[in-house]
Structure formats: structure tokens, C-alpha cells
PDB file of C-alpha atoms in Angstrom:
ATOM      1  CA  MET A   1      -9.135 -11.162  75.713  1.00 57.00           C
ATOM      2  CA  ASN A   2     -10.014 -11.550  79.340  1.00 78.00           C
ATOM      3  CA  PHE A   3     -10.270  -7.924  80.423  1.00 84.00           C
ATOM      4  CA  LEU A   4     -12.563  -7.023  77.570  1.00 87.00           C
ATOM      5  CA  THR A   5     -15.037  -9.581  78.924  1.00 87.00           C
ATOM      6  CA  ALA A   6     -15.302  -7.714  82.231  1.00 91.00           C
ATOM      7  CA  MET A   7     -15.417  -4.356  80.477  1.00 93.00           C
ATOM      8  CA  GLY A   8     -18.207  -5.655  78.256  1.00 91.00           C
ATOM      9  CA  ALA A   9     -20.229  -6.753  81.288  1.00 92.00           C
ATOM     10  CA  SER A  10     -19.718  -3.396  83.011  1.00 95.00           C
ATOM     11  CA  SER A  11     -20.692  -1.466  79.913  1.00 94.00           C
ATOM     12  CA  SER A  12     -23.823  -3.597  79.489  1.00 94.00           C
ATOM     13  CA  GLY A  13     -24.793  -2.530  83.014  1.00 95.00           C
ATOM     14  CA  MET A  14     -24.132   1.113  82.204  1.00 96.00           C
ATOM     15  CA  ALA A  15     -26.089   0.931  78.953  1.00 95.00           C
ATOM     16  CA  SER A  16     -29.162  -0.609  80.570  1.00 95.00           C
ATOM     17  CA  GLN A  17     -29.126   1.886  83.446  1.00 96.00           C
ATOM     18  CA  ARG A  18     -28.817   4.776  81.013  1.00 96.00           C
ATOM     19  CA  PHE A  19     -31.782   3.413  79.094  1.00 96.00           C
ATOM     20  CA  ARG A  20     -33.721   3.238  82.349  1.00 96.00           C
ATOM     21  CA  MET A  21     -32.820   6.871  83.084  1.00 96.00           C
ATOM     22  CA  ASN A  22     -34.244   7.845  79.672  1.00 96.00           C
ATOM     23  CA  ILE A  23     -37.530   6.132  80.483  1.00 96.00           C
ATOM     24  CA  ILE A  24     -37.703   7.737  83.932  1.00 96.00           C
ATOM     25  CA  SER A  25     -37.014  11.146  82.385  1.00 96.00           C
ATOM     26  CA  ALA A  26     -39.856  10.547  79.935  1.00 95.00           C
ATOM     27  CA  ASN A  27     -42.153   9.657  82.846  1.00 95.00           C
ATOM     28  CA  LEU A  28     -41.238  12.833  84.701  1.00 96.00           C
ATOM     29  CA  ALA A  29     -41.518  14.988  81.586  1.00 95.00           C
ATOM     30  CA  ASN A  30     -45.009  13.663  80.919  1.00 94.00           C
ATOM     31  CA  ALA A  31     -46.336  13.851  84.469  1.00 93.00           C
ATOM     32  CA  GLU A  32     -48.999  16.316  83.301  1.00 91.00           C
ATOM     33  CA  THR A  33     -49.612  15.067  79.752  1.00 92.00           C
ATOM     34  CA  THR A  34     -53.280  14.382  79.075  1.00 92.00           C
ATOM     35  CA  ARG A  35     -53.108  13.722  75.341  1.00 91.00           C
ATOM     36  CA  THR A  36     -51.055  10.992  73.669  1.00 92.00           C
ATOM     37  CA  PRO A  37     -51.033   9.500  70.136  1.00 92.00           C
ATOM     38  CA  GLU A  38     -52.653   6.307  71.478  1.00 88.00           C
ATOM     39  CA  GLY A  39     -55.355   8.415  73.199  1.00 87.00           C
ATOM     40  CA  GLY A  40     -55.932   9.270  76.844  1.00 88.00           C
ATOM     41  CA  PRO A  41     -53.380  10.484  79.360  1.00 93.00           C
ATOM     42  CA  TYR A  42     -49.713   9.443  79.328  1.00 94.00           C
ATOM     43  CA  ARG A  43     -49.145   6.114  81.018  1.00 93.00           C
ATOM     44  CA  ARG A  44     -46.142   5.410  83.155  1.00 94.00           C
ATOM     45  CA  ARG A  45     -43.490   3.191  81.564  1.00 94.00           C
ATOM     46  CA  ASP A  46     -41.121   0.807  83.254  1.00 94.00           C
ATOM     47  CA  VAL A  47     -38.058  -1.095  82.073  1.00 95.00           C
ATOM     48  CA  VAL A  48     -37.594  -4.858  82.359  1.00 94.00           C
ATOM     49  CA  PHE A  49     -34.025  -6.070  82.820  1.00 94.00           C
ATOM     50  CA  GLY A  50     -32.725  -9.520  82.078  1.00 93.00           C
ATOM     51  CA  ALA A  51     -29.386 -11.249  82.546  1.00 90.00           C
ATOM     52  CA  LEU A  52     -28.251 -12.759  79.262  1.00 88.00           C
ATOM     53  CA  PRO A  53     -24.991 -14.309  78.142  1.00 85.00           C
ATOM     54  CA  ALA A  54     -22.894 -12.049  75.937  1.00 79.00           C
ATOM     55  CA  ALA A  55     -22.679 -12.706  72.224  1.00 75.00           C
ATOM     56  CA  ARG A  56     -20.239 -15.542  71.711  1.00 70.00           C
ATOM     57  CA  THR A  57     -16.757 -14.676  70.558  1.00 69.00           C
ATOM     58  CA  PHE A  58     -15.119 -16.225  67.522  1.00 75.00           C
ATOM     59  CA  GLU A  59     -13.036 -18.456  69.769  1.00 72.00           C
ATOM     60  CA  GLU A  60     -16.065 -19.739  71.658  1.00 68.00           C
ATOM     61  CA  GLU A  61     -17.912 -20.262  68.400  1.00 71.00           C
ATOM     62  CA  LEU A  62     -14.999 -22.370  67.169  1.00 75.00           C
ATOM     63  CA  ARG A  63     -14.967 -24.418  70.342  1.00 70.00           C
ATOM     64  CA  SER A  64     -18.784 -24.422  70.082  1.00 60.00           C
ATOM     65  CA  LYS A  65     -19.254 -23.774  73.757  1.00 59.00           C
ATOM     66  CA  ALA A  66     -19.296 -20.718  75.963  1.00 55.00           C
ATOM     67  CA  ILE A  67     -16.704 -20.532  78.722  1.00 59.00           C
ATOM     68  CA  GLN A  68     -18.574 -21.491  81.882  1.00 65.00           C
ATOM     69  CA  ASP A  69     -17.407 -18.590  84.042  1.00 76.00           C
ATOM     70  CA  ASN A  70     -18.328 -15.854  81.582  1.00 82.00           C
ATOM     71  CA  PRO A  71     -20.324 -13.072  83.204  1.00 87.00           C
ATOM     72  CA  LEU A  72     -23.938 -12.489  82.219  1.00 90.00           C
ATOM     73  CA  HIS A  73     -24.698  -9.150  80.627  1.00 92.00           C
ATOM     74  CA  SER A  74     -27.487  -6.894  81.791  1.00 92.00           C
ATOM     75  CA  LYS A  75     -29.928  -6.289  78.942  1.00 92.00           C
ATOM     76  CA  VAL A  76     -33.123  -4.328  78.557  1.00 94.00           C
ATOM     77  CA  LEU A  77     -35.744  -6.928  77.632  1.00 94.00           C
ATOM     78  CA  GLY A  78     -38.490  -4.424  77.048  1.00 94.00           C
ATOM     79  CA  VAL A  79     -40.487  -1.438  78.163  1.00 95.00           C
ATOM     80  CA  VAL A  80     -43.796  -2.186  79.851  1.00 95.00           C
ATOM     81  CA  ILE A  81     -46.703   0.167  80.394  1.00 94.00           C
ATOM     82  CA  ASP A  82     -47.820   0.496  83.978  1.00 92.00           C
ATOM     83  CA  GLU A  83     -51.430  -0.687  84.259  1.00 89.00           C
ATOM     84  CA  ARG A  84     -52.418   1.454  87.222  1.00 89.00           C
ATOM     85  CA  PRO A  85     -55.497   3.572  86.394  1.00 91.00           C
ATOM     86  CA  PRO A  86     -55.144   7.309  85.702  1.00 91.00           C
ATOM     87  CA  MET A  87     -55.677   9.707  88.540  1.00 90.00           C
ATOM     88  CA  LEU A  88     -58.910  11.738  88.272  1.00 93.00           C
ATOM     89  CA  LYS A  89     -58.459  15.386  89.082  1.00 92.00           C
ATOM     90  CA  PHE A  90     -61.361  17.819  89.449  1.00 94.00           C
ATOM     91  CA  ASP A  91     -60.660  20.661  87.024  1.00 92.00           C
ATOM     92  CA  PRO A  92     -63.788  21.669  85.078  1.00 92.00           C
ATOM     93  CA  GLY A  93     -61.902  24.364  83.162  1.00 92.00           C
ATOM     94  CA  HIS A  94     -59.476  21.857  81.626  1.00 92.00           C
ATOM     95  CA  PRO A  95     -60.060  21.160  77.894  1.00 92.00           C
ATOM     96  CA  ASP A  96     -59.835  17.387  78.550  1.00 91.00           C
ATOM     97  CA  ALA A  97     -62.274  17.388  81.464  1.00 91.00           C
ATOM     98  CA  ASN A  98     -65.225  14.959  81.195  1.00 91.00           C
ATOM     99  CA  GLU A  99     -68.881  15.977  81.697  1.00 92.00           C
ATOM    100  CA  ASP A 100     -68.454  15.702  85.495  1.00 93.00           C
ATOM    101  CA  GLY A 101     -65.480  18.081  85.420  1.00 93.00           C
ATOM    102  CA  TYR A 102     -62.814  15.440  86.059  1.00 94.00           C
ATOM    103  CA  VAL A 103     -59.582  15.192  84.072  1.00 94.00           C
ATOM    104  CA  ALA A 104     -57.734  11.854  83.765  1.00 93.00           C
ATOM    105  CA  MET A 105     -54.157  12.709  84.701  1.00 93.00           C
ATOM    106  CA  PRO A 106     -51.169  10.361  84.328  1.00 93.00           C
ATOM    107  CA  ASN A 107     -50.674   8.480  87.567  1.00 89.00           C
ATOM    108  CA  ILE A 108     -47.050   9.444  88.057  1.00 93.00           C
ATOM    109  CA  ASN A 109     -45.632   9.724  91.517  1.00 93.00           C
ATOM    110  CA  THR A 110     -42.718  12.153  91.305  1.00 93.00           C
ATOM    111  CA  MET A 111     -41.143  10.725  94.478  1.00 95.00           C
ATOM    112  CA  GLU A 112     -41.215   7.234  93.044  1.00 94.00           C
ATOM    113  CA  GLU A 113     -39.631   8.367  89.794  1.00 96.00           C
ATOM    114  CA  MET A 114     -36.928  10.330  91.611  1.00 96.00           C
ATOM    115  CA  THR A 115     -36.093   7.317  93.788  1.00 96.00           C
ATOM    116  CA  ASN A 116     -35.788   5.113  90.718  1.00 95.00           C
ATOM    117  CA  LEU A 117     -33.671   7.767  89.027  1.00 96.00           C
ATOM    118  CA  MET A 118     -31.278   7.832  91.974  1.00 96.00           C
ATOM    119  CA  LEU A 119     -31.133   4.053  92.015  1.00 94.00           C
ATOM    120  CA  ALA A 120     -30.330   4.000  88.301  1.00 95.00           C
ATOM    121  CA  SER A 121     -27.645   6.624  88.685  1.00 96.00           C
ATOM    122  CA  ARG A 122     -26.006   4.824  91.644  1.00 95.00           C
ATOM    123  CA  THR A 123     -26.040   1.538  89.750  1.00 95.00           C
ATOM    124  CA  TYR A 124     -24.477   3.310  86.798  1.00 96.00           C
ATOM    125  CA  GLU A 125     -21.730   4.630  89.082  1.00 96.00           C
ATOM    126  CA  ALA A 126     -21.114   1.156  90.517  1.00 95.00           C
ATOM    127  CA  ASN A 127     -20.568  -0.081  86.980  1.00 96.00           C
ATOM    128  CA  VAL A 128     -18.193   2.797  86.258  1.00 96.00           C
ATOM    129  CA  THR A 129     -16.214   1.789  89.363  1.00 95.00           C
ATOM    130  CA  SER A 130     -15.947  -1.822  88.289  1.00 94.00           C
ATOM    131  CA  PHE A 131     -14.974  -0.719  84.783  1.00 96.00           C
ATOM    132  CA  ASN A 132     -12.186   1.424  86.237  1.00 95.00           C
ATOM    133  CA  ALA A 133     -11.037  -1.432  88.479  1.00 94.00           C
ATOM    134  CA  THR A 134     -10.718  -3.652  85.409  1.00 94.00           C
ATOM    135  CA  LYS A 135      -8.856  -0.923  83.562  1.00 94.00           C
ATOM    136  CA  ALA A 136      -6.426  -0.489  86.477  1.00 94.00           C
ATOM    137  CA  MET A 137      -5.802  -4.232  86.499  1.00 93.00           C
ATOM    138  CA  ALA A 138      -5.153  -4.317  82.753  1.00 93.00           C
ATOM    139  CA  LEU A 139      -2.705  -1.423  83.060  1.00 92.00           C
ATOM    140  CA  LYS A 140      -0.908  -3.191  85.908  1.00 91.00           C
ATOM    141  CA  ALA A 141      -0.638  -6.340  83.824  1.00 91.00           C
ATOM    142  CA  MET A 142       1.100  -4.339  81.115  1.00 90.00           C
ATOM    143  CA  GLU A 143       3.743  -3.295  83.629  1.00 88.00           C
ATOM    144  CA  ILE A 144       4.870  -6.886  84.191  1.00 87.00           C
ATOM    145  CA  GLY A 145       8.438  -7.253  83.027  1.00 78.00           C
ATOM    146  CA  LYS A 146       9.089  -3.524  82.853  1.00 77.00           C
ATOM    147  CA  ALA A 147      12.567  -2.762  84.065  1.00 63.00           C
TER     148      ALA A 147
ATOM    149  CA  MET B   1      13.551 -25.786  76.372  1.00 47.00           C
ATOM    150  CA  ARG B   2      14.890 -27.559  79.436  1.00 52.00           C
ATOM    151  CA  VAL B   3      16.848 -24.459  80.429  1.00 56.00           C
ATOM    152  CA  ILE B   4      13.818 -22.215  80.014  1.00 59.00           C
ATOM    153  CA  GLN B   5      11.739 -24.523  82.186  1.00 62.00           C
ATOM    154  CA  SER B   6      14.305 -24.452  84.951  1.00 68.00           C
ATOM    155  CA  ILE B   7      14.693 -20.662  84.766  1.00 70.00           C
ATOM    156  CA  PHE B   8      10.963 -20.126  85.250  1.00 73.00           C
ATOM    157  CA  ASP B   9      10.311 -22.137  88.371  1.00 76.00           C
ATOM    158  CA  ARG B  10       7.011 -23.309  89.820  1.00 79.00           C
ATOM    159  CA  HIS B  11       6.389 -19.956  91.465  1.00 83.00           C
ATOM    160  CA  VAL B  12       6.163 -18.190  88.135  1.00 86.00           C
ATOM    161  CA  ASP B  13       3.620 -20.818  87.075  1.00 86.00           C
ATOM    162  CA  LEU B  14       1.663 -20.278  90.275  1.00 88.00           C
ATOM    163  CA  LEU B  15       1.710 -16.486  89.876  1.00 90.00           C
ATOM    164  CA  HIS B  16       0.637 -16.844  86.273  1.00 89.00           C
ATOM    165  CA  LYS B  17      -2.238 -19.135  87.230  1.00 91.00           C
ATOM    166  CA  SER B  18      -3.296 -16.866  90.104  1.00 92.00           C
ATOM    167  CA  LEU B  19      -3.302 -13.816  87.823  1.00 93.00           C
ATOM    168  CA  ASP B  20      -5.489 -15.713  85.368  1.00 91.00           C
ATOM    169  CA  MET B  21      -7.933 -16.728  88.107  1.00 92.00           C
ATOM    170  CA  ARG B  22      -8.062 -13.194  89.506  1.00 93.00           C
ATOM    171  CA  SER B  23      -8.883 -11.723  86.121  1.00 92.00           C
ATOM    172  CA  ARG B  24     -11.595 -14.352  85.584  1.00 91.00           C
ATOM    173  CA  ARG B  25     -13.005 -13.565  89.019  1.00 93.00           C
ATOM    174  CA  ASN B  26     -12.999  -9.895  88.039  1.00 94.00           C
ATOM    175  CA  ASN B  27     -15.134 -10.815  85.011  1.00 92.00           C
ATOM    176  CA  LEU B  28     -17.701 -12.541  87.187  1.00 92.00           C
ATOM    177  CA  LEU B  29     -17.815  -9.757  89.776  1.00 94.00           C
ATOM    178  CA  SER B  30     -18.277  -7.168  87.013  1.00 94.00           C
ATOM    179  CA  GLY B  31     -21.186  -9.251  85.757  1.00 93.00           C
ATOM    180  CA  ASN B  32     -22.720  -9.279  89.232  1.00 94.00           C
ATOM    181  CA  ILE B  33     -22.461  -5.510  89.506  1.00 95.00           C
ATOM    182  CA  ALA B  34     -23.956  -5.075  86.030  1.00 94.00           C
ATOM    183  CA  ASN B  35     -26.962  -7.120  87.169  1.00 93.00           C
ATOM    184  CA  VAL B  36     -27.688  -5.484  90.540  1.00 92.00           C
ATOM    185  CA  GLU B  37     -31.082  -4.433  89.212  1.00 91.00           C
ATOM    186  CA  THR B  38     -31.944  -7.569  87.258  1.00 91.00           C
ATOM    187  CA  PRO B  39     -34.806  -9.466  88.929  1.00 91.00           C
ATOM    188  CA  GLY B  40     -34.010 -13.096  89.661  1.00 90.00           C
ATOM    189  CA  TYR B  41     -30.279 -12.753  88.977  1.00 91.00           C
ATOM    190  CA  LYS B  42     -28.098 -14.922  91.220  1.00 91.00           C
ATOM    191  CA  SER B  43     -24.739 -13.513  92.183  1.00 91.00           C
ATOM    192  CA  LYS B  44     -21.707 -15.651  91.376  1.00 91.00           C
ATOM    193  CA  ASP B  45     -18.172 -15.991  92.602  1.00 93.00           C
ATOM    194  CA  LEU B  46     -15.073 -17.904  91.569  1.00 92.00           C
ATOM    195  CA  VAL B  47     -13.312 -20.169  94.077  1.00 91.00           C
ATOM    196  CA  PHE B  48      -9.767 -21.267  93.333  1.00 91.00           C
ATOM    197  CA  GLU B  49      -7.424 -20.527  96.237  1.00 87.00           C
ATOM    198  CA  GLN B  50      -7.718 -23.919  97.914  1.00 88.00           C
ATOM    199  CA  ALA B  51      -7.347 -25.751  94.628  1.00 87.00           C
ATOM    200  CA  LEU B  52      -4.172 -23.785  93.823  1.00 87.00           C
ATOM    201  CA  GLY B  53      -2.764 -24.459  97.287  1.00 84.00           C
ATOM    202  CA  LYS B  54      -3.416 -28.169  96.879  1.00 83.00           C
ATOM    203  CA  ALA B  55      -1.877 -28.187  93.417  1.00 82.00           C
ATOM    204  CA  MET B  56       1.369 -26.777  94.818  1.00 79.00           C
ATOM    205  CA  LYS B  57       1.593 -29.836  97.043  1.00 77.00           C
ATOM    206  CA  ALA B  58       1.511 -32.026  93.948  1.00 71.00           C
ATOM    207  CA  ASP B  59       5.223 -31.171  93.534  1.00 67.00           C
ATOM    208  CA  ILE B  60       6.157 -32.893  96.776  1.00 70.00           C
ATOM    209  CA  PRO B  61       6.536 -36.629  96.087  1.00 67.00           C
ATOM    210  CA  GLY B  62       3.568 -38.672  97.221  1.00 68.00           C
ATOM    211  CA  PRO B  63       3.473 -42.174  98.711  1.00 71.00           C
ATOM    212  CA  LEU B  64       3.736 -43.814  95.273  1.00 74.00           C
ATOM    213  CA  ARG B  65       6.805 -43.398  93.129  1.00 74.00           C
ATOM    214  CA  ILE B  66       6.296 -41.809  89.732  1.00 72.00           C
ATOM    215  CA  THR B  67       8.542 -42.939  86.923  1.00 79.00           C
ATOM    216  CA  ASP B  68       6.275 -41.949  84.082  1.00 79.00           C
ATOM    217  CA  SER B  69       4.148 -38.838  83.486  1.00 74.00           C
ATOM    218  CA  ARG B  70       1.035 -41.032  83.238  1.00 78.00           C
ATOM    219  CA  HIS B  71       1.551 -42.480  86.731  1.00 76.00           C
ATOM    220  CA  MET B  72      -0.562 -41.450  89.696  1.00 72.00           C
ATOM    221  CA  ASP B  73       1.013 -40.688  93.045  1.00 69.00           C
ATOM    222  CA  GLY B  74      -1.863 -42.030  95.150  1.00 68.00           C
ATOM    223  CA  ARG B  75      -3.035 -38.697  96.549  1.00 72.00           C
ATOM    224  CA  GLY B  76      -5.298 -37.638  93.726  1.00 70.00           C
ATOM    225  CA  LEU B  77      -3.788 -34.163  93.486  1.00 75.00           C
ATOM    226  CA  VAL B  78      -4.397 -32.170  90.353  1.00 76.00           C
ATOM    227  CA  PRO B  79      -1.249 -30.610  88.858  1.00 75.00           C
ATOM    228  CA  LEU B  80      -1.178 -26.827  88.668  1.00 79.00           C
ATOM    229  CA  GLU B  81      -1.707 -26.680  84.896  1.00 78.00           C
ATOM    230  CA  GLN B  82      -4.990 -28.563  85.165  1.00 79.00           C
ATOM    231  CA  VAL B  83      -6.554 -26.696  88.088  1.00 83.00           C
ATOM    232  CA  GLN B  84     -10.022 -25.483  87.171  1.00 86.00           C
ATOM    233  CA  PRO B  85     -11.761 -22.766  89.188  1.00 87.00           C
ATOM    234  CA  GLU B  86     -15.203 -23.429  90.573  1.00 88.00           C
ATOM    235  CA  VAL B  87     -18.122 -21.068  89.973  1.00 89.00           C
ATOM    236  CA  ILE B  88     -20.339 -20.819  93.040  1.00 90.00           C
ATOM    237  CA  LEU B  89     -23.597 -18.989  93.677  1.00 90.00           C
ATOM    238  CA  THR B  90     -23.299 -16.659  96.645  1.00 88.00           C
ATOM    239  CA  SER B  91     -26.255 -16.105  98.913  1.00 82.00           C
ATOM    240  CA  ASN B  92     -27.431 -12.787 100.234  1.00 80.00           C
ATOM    241  CA  PRO B  93     -28.598 -13.139 103.852  1.00 76.00           C
ATOM    242  CA  VAL B  94     -30.683  -9.967 103.638  1.00 75.00           C
ATOM    243  CA  GLY B  95     -32.337 -10.921 100.376  1.00 72.00           C
ATOM    244  CA  ASN B  96     -34.185  -8.792  97.866  1.00 75.00           C
ATOM    245  CA  LEU B  97     -37.883  -8.892  97.068  1.00 78.00           C
ATOM    246  CA  ASP B  98     -37.184  -9.426  93.367  1.00 85.00           C
ATOM    247  CA  ASP B  99     -35.226 -12.650  94.030  1.00 87.00           C
ATOM    248  CA  ASN B 100     -31.941 -10.993  93.118  1.00 88.00           C
ATOM    249  CA  SER B 101     -29.074 -12.119  95.333  1.00 89.00           C
ATOM    250  CA  VAL B 102     -26.511  -9.396  94.560  1.00 91.00           C
ATOM    251  CA  ASP B 103     -25.301  -7.531  97.618  1.00 91.00           C
ATOM    252  CA  LEU B 104     -23.787  -4.406  96.035  1.00 91.00           C
ATOM    253  CA  GLU B 105     -21.587  -3.445  99.017  1.00 90.00           C
ATOM    254  CA  ARG B 106     -20.142  -6.920  99.231  1.00 92.00           C
ATOM    255  CA  GLU B 107     -19.553  -7.120  95.492  1.00 93.00           C
ATOM    256  CA  MET B 108     -17.743  -3.768  95.510  1.00 94.00           C
ATOM    257  CA  ALA B 109     -15.593  -4.935  98.429  1.00 94.00           C
ATOM    258  CA  LYS B 110     -14.773  -8.170  96.620  1.00 95.00           C
ATOM    259  CA  LEU B 111     -13.958  -6.237  93.468  1.00 95.00           C
ATOM    260  CA  ALA B 112     -11.537  -3.979  95.373  1.00 95.00           C
ATOM    261  CA  GLU B 113      -9.975  -6.943  97.196  1.00 95.00           C
ATOM    262  CA  ASN B 114      -9.553  -8.828  93.951  1.00 95.00           C
ATOM    263  CA  GLN B 115      -8.024  -5.802  92.253  1.00 95.00           C
ATOM    264  CA  LEU B 116      -5.511  -5.262  95.080  1.00 95.00           C
ATOM    265  CA  ASN B 117      -4.575  -8.921  95.047  1.00 95.00           C
ATOM    266  CA  TYR B 118      -4.090  -8.761  91.307  1.00 95.00           C
ATOM    267  CA  GLN B 119      -1.826  -5.730  91.602  1.00 94.00           C
ATOM    268  CA  GLY B 120       0.133  -7.472  94.352  1.00 94.00           C
ATOM    269  CA  LEU B 121       0.602 -10.482  92.113  1.00 94.00           C
ATOM    270  CA  THR B 122       1.836  -8.324  89.222  1.00 94.00           C
ATOM    271  CA  GLN B 123       4.397  -6.809  91.608  1.00 93.00           C
ATOM    272  CA  MET B 124       5.507 -10.241  92.725  1.00 92.00           C
ATOM    273  CA  ILE B 125       5.900 -11.545  89.195  1.00 92.00           C
ATOM    274  CA  GLY B 126       7.755  -8.324  88.339  1.00 92.00           C
ATOM    275  CA  HIS B 127      10.203  -8.904  91.194  1.00 90.00           C
ATOM    276  CA  LYS B 128      10.680 -12.460  90.053  1.00 89.00           C
ATOM    277  CA  PHE B 129      11.670 -11.274  86.592  1.00 89.00           C
ATOM    278  CA  ALA B 130      13.898  -8.551  88.056  1.00 89.00           C
ATOM    279  CA  GLN B 131      15.739 -11.204  90.072  1.00 87.00           C
ATOM    280  CA  LEU B 132      16.211 -13.325  86.967  1.00 87.00           C
ATOM    281  CA  ARG B 133      17.464 -10.300  85.056  1.00 87.00           C
ATOM    282  CA  ALA B 134      19.924  -9.515  87.846  1.00 88.00           C
ATOM    283  CA  SER B 135      21.323 -13.020  87.844  1.00 87.00           C
ATOM    284  CA  ILE B 136      21.539 -13.176  84.043  1.00 88.00           C
ATOM    285  CA  ARG B 137      23.578  -9.957  84.055  1.00 89.00           C
ATOM    286  CA  GLU B 138      25.644 -11.199  86.987  1.00 82.00           C
ATOM    287  CA  GLY B 139      24.264  -8.462  89.187  1.00 74.00           C
ATOM    288  CA  GLY B 140      25.267  -5.738  86.726  1.00 71.00           C
ATOM    289  CA  VAL B 141      22.852  -3.174  85.380  1.00 63.00           C
TER     290      VAL B 141
END
């Protein structure tokens, strides 16, 4: 079914952007977290996207080849930890301060996270638009032959 | 069978083929939009209009006479049923740092254009069927 192919691609885009929004929210929520299970301050996480072909349909499996003009789906390949060093903040009263009075704080730039969040949300909306365009086309196709 | 073939003329075939191509192009454009944020992704497009236009000319007799379906007419034209669309990579003149060539504004414009064209085609094929219906019922309702 042709329209489902486009809808699948659009929804893959939405799913990966939503996942990215989750990660950004986690970054923002932990902007001040100094203790984590792995030890040390929270470290910023980032999402890696990849373009992969969709799972092959039964028909393609039978013909043992993918249709050449099938769209690639957007997939989350993994979550990487940002390697930038923690920011040292002078706060001798903090329970996690070192002997010099410095606390290792997560190096999260709120502006950067907000920009990425907006980007993710706009990309999500673009996918919603293309999904709706496909839906409108499918509905129009069903009107063919209507008296 | 013969009658059916003559009722549905070449234009219905062309509309059918165009609708198919438009929906396949919609698939590709949706894929481009889904991958706006994928590093290294190359945006794609489907080209078919010229090929369809050429295929329509295959109906007009060529320089060589055809007396058998396996004959060639000497022009090398592909009949409508066998036209295959071509997938091309589109370039983005502005370019992104992550090697992604999707231009979101352009893709959205293409998507809208493609959708409008598709809806126009459905209207045309609808009119075609309405005409047939009218003539079958001798103009009656």
C-alpha cells in the first residue's frame, strides 16, 4: 500500500524527534544534578540519527528486493554522552564541593538545549504536515469514481 | 475485453500512471522531511514528467511500420506501461554543516505542489468517469 509507505516515513521522523525531545528534557531537568549512579555530575546526552531503509514488506521479501524509490526512515541510532568537561563552580558550602571549594556542575547550556528543543519540535511539526498531506491525498483517491 | 479497452482510452492510462508517480514522489518527499536532522542524508526526488510526455508520443506512428507487438518503431520510445520514474539526488545550494542536503522549505513546497497536482489528477479522472457514465446512460441521470 503506497500511502502507508509515506505515512511510515513521516511517523519515523516524528518518533525520532520525540525521542530527541525526551533526551533534551532530561538534559534540562538535570542541569543542576551533581550526583548520578555512575558517579560525578550529570553529563549531557545527545541523540544520533541515521537514515535506514524501512523493514521490508511481505511483497518485497517475496520479490527479494526493496523497491528502489522507497523512502529512508529516520531512526535513533543511539544516545551519546557529551565529552565536554564539567563546569567548576565555586561554592564551598555545597556538599559535593572538593577541598578547594569547587563543585563540578553539569556543563549544560540552557540556551543550547532550548534551541535544540525548538528545532526538534519544528521538525516534528514538519512531519505532521507531510503526514496530513499524505492523508489528504489518500482521501482524495477514495473519491475517484464517486458520483 | 476489447470493449473495455476502448472505453478506457489512453488518457485514463496516463492519469492512472501520473497518480501512481505522484504518490511515489510523495513517499520520497516524506522520507526527506523525516530525515531533515539526519547527518549525511541526501535528499531525493522522483522525475517522471518528461518520460510520461515522451511515452504519450509512442501512440503516434513512428517512421517504421509496426505489424507485430514485438516490432520497434525506430524512435526508441518506451510505451506508457513500461515508463519507470528516475530517482535523483537534489542538491542544496546553501548546504548544511552536517552534510545533509535537505532544504526543508523546498521540500515542504514540493510536498504541497505534489499534493495539489495529485488532487487535480483525481478530479480529472473523476470527470473522465462521469463523462463515461453520462454516455452509458445516454445522458440520463
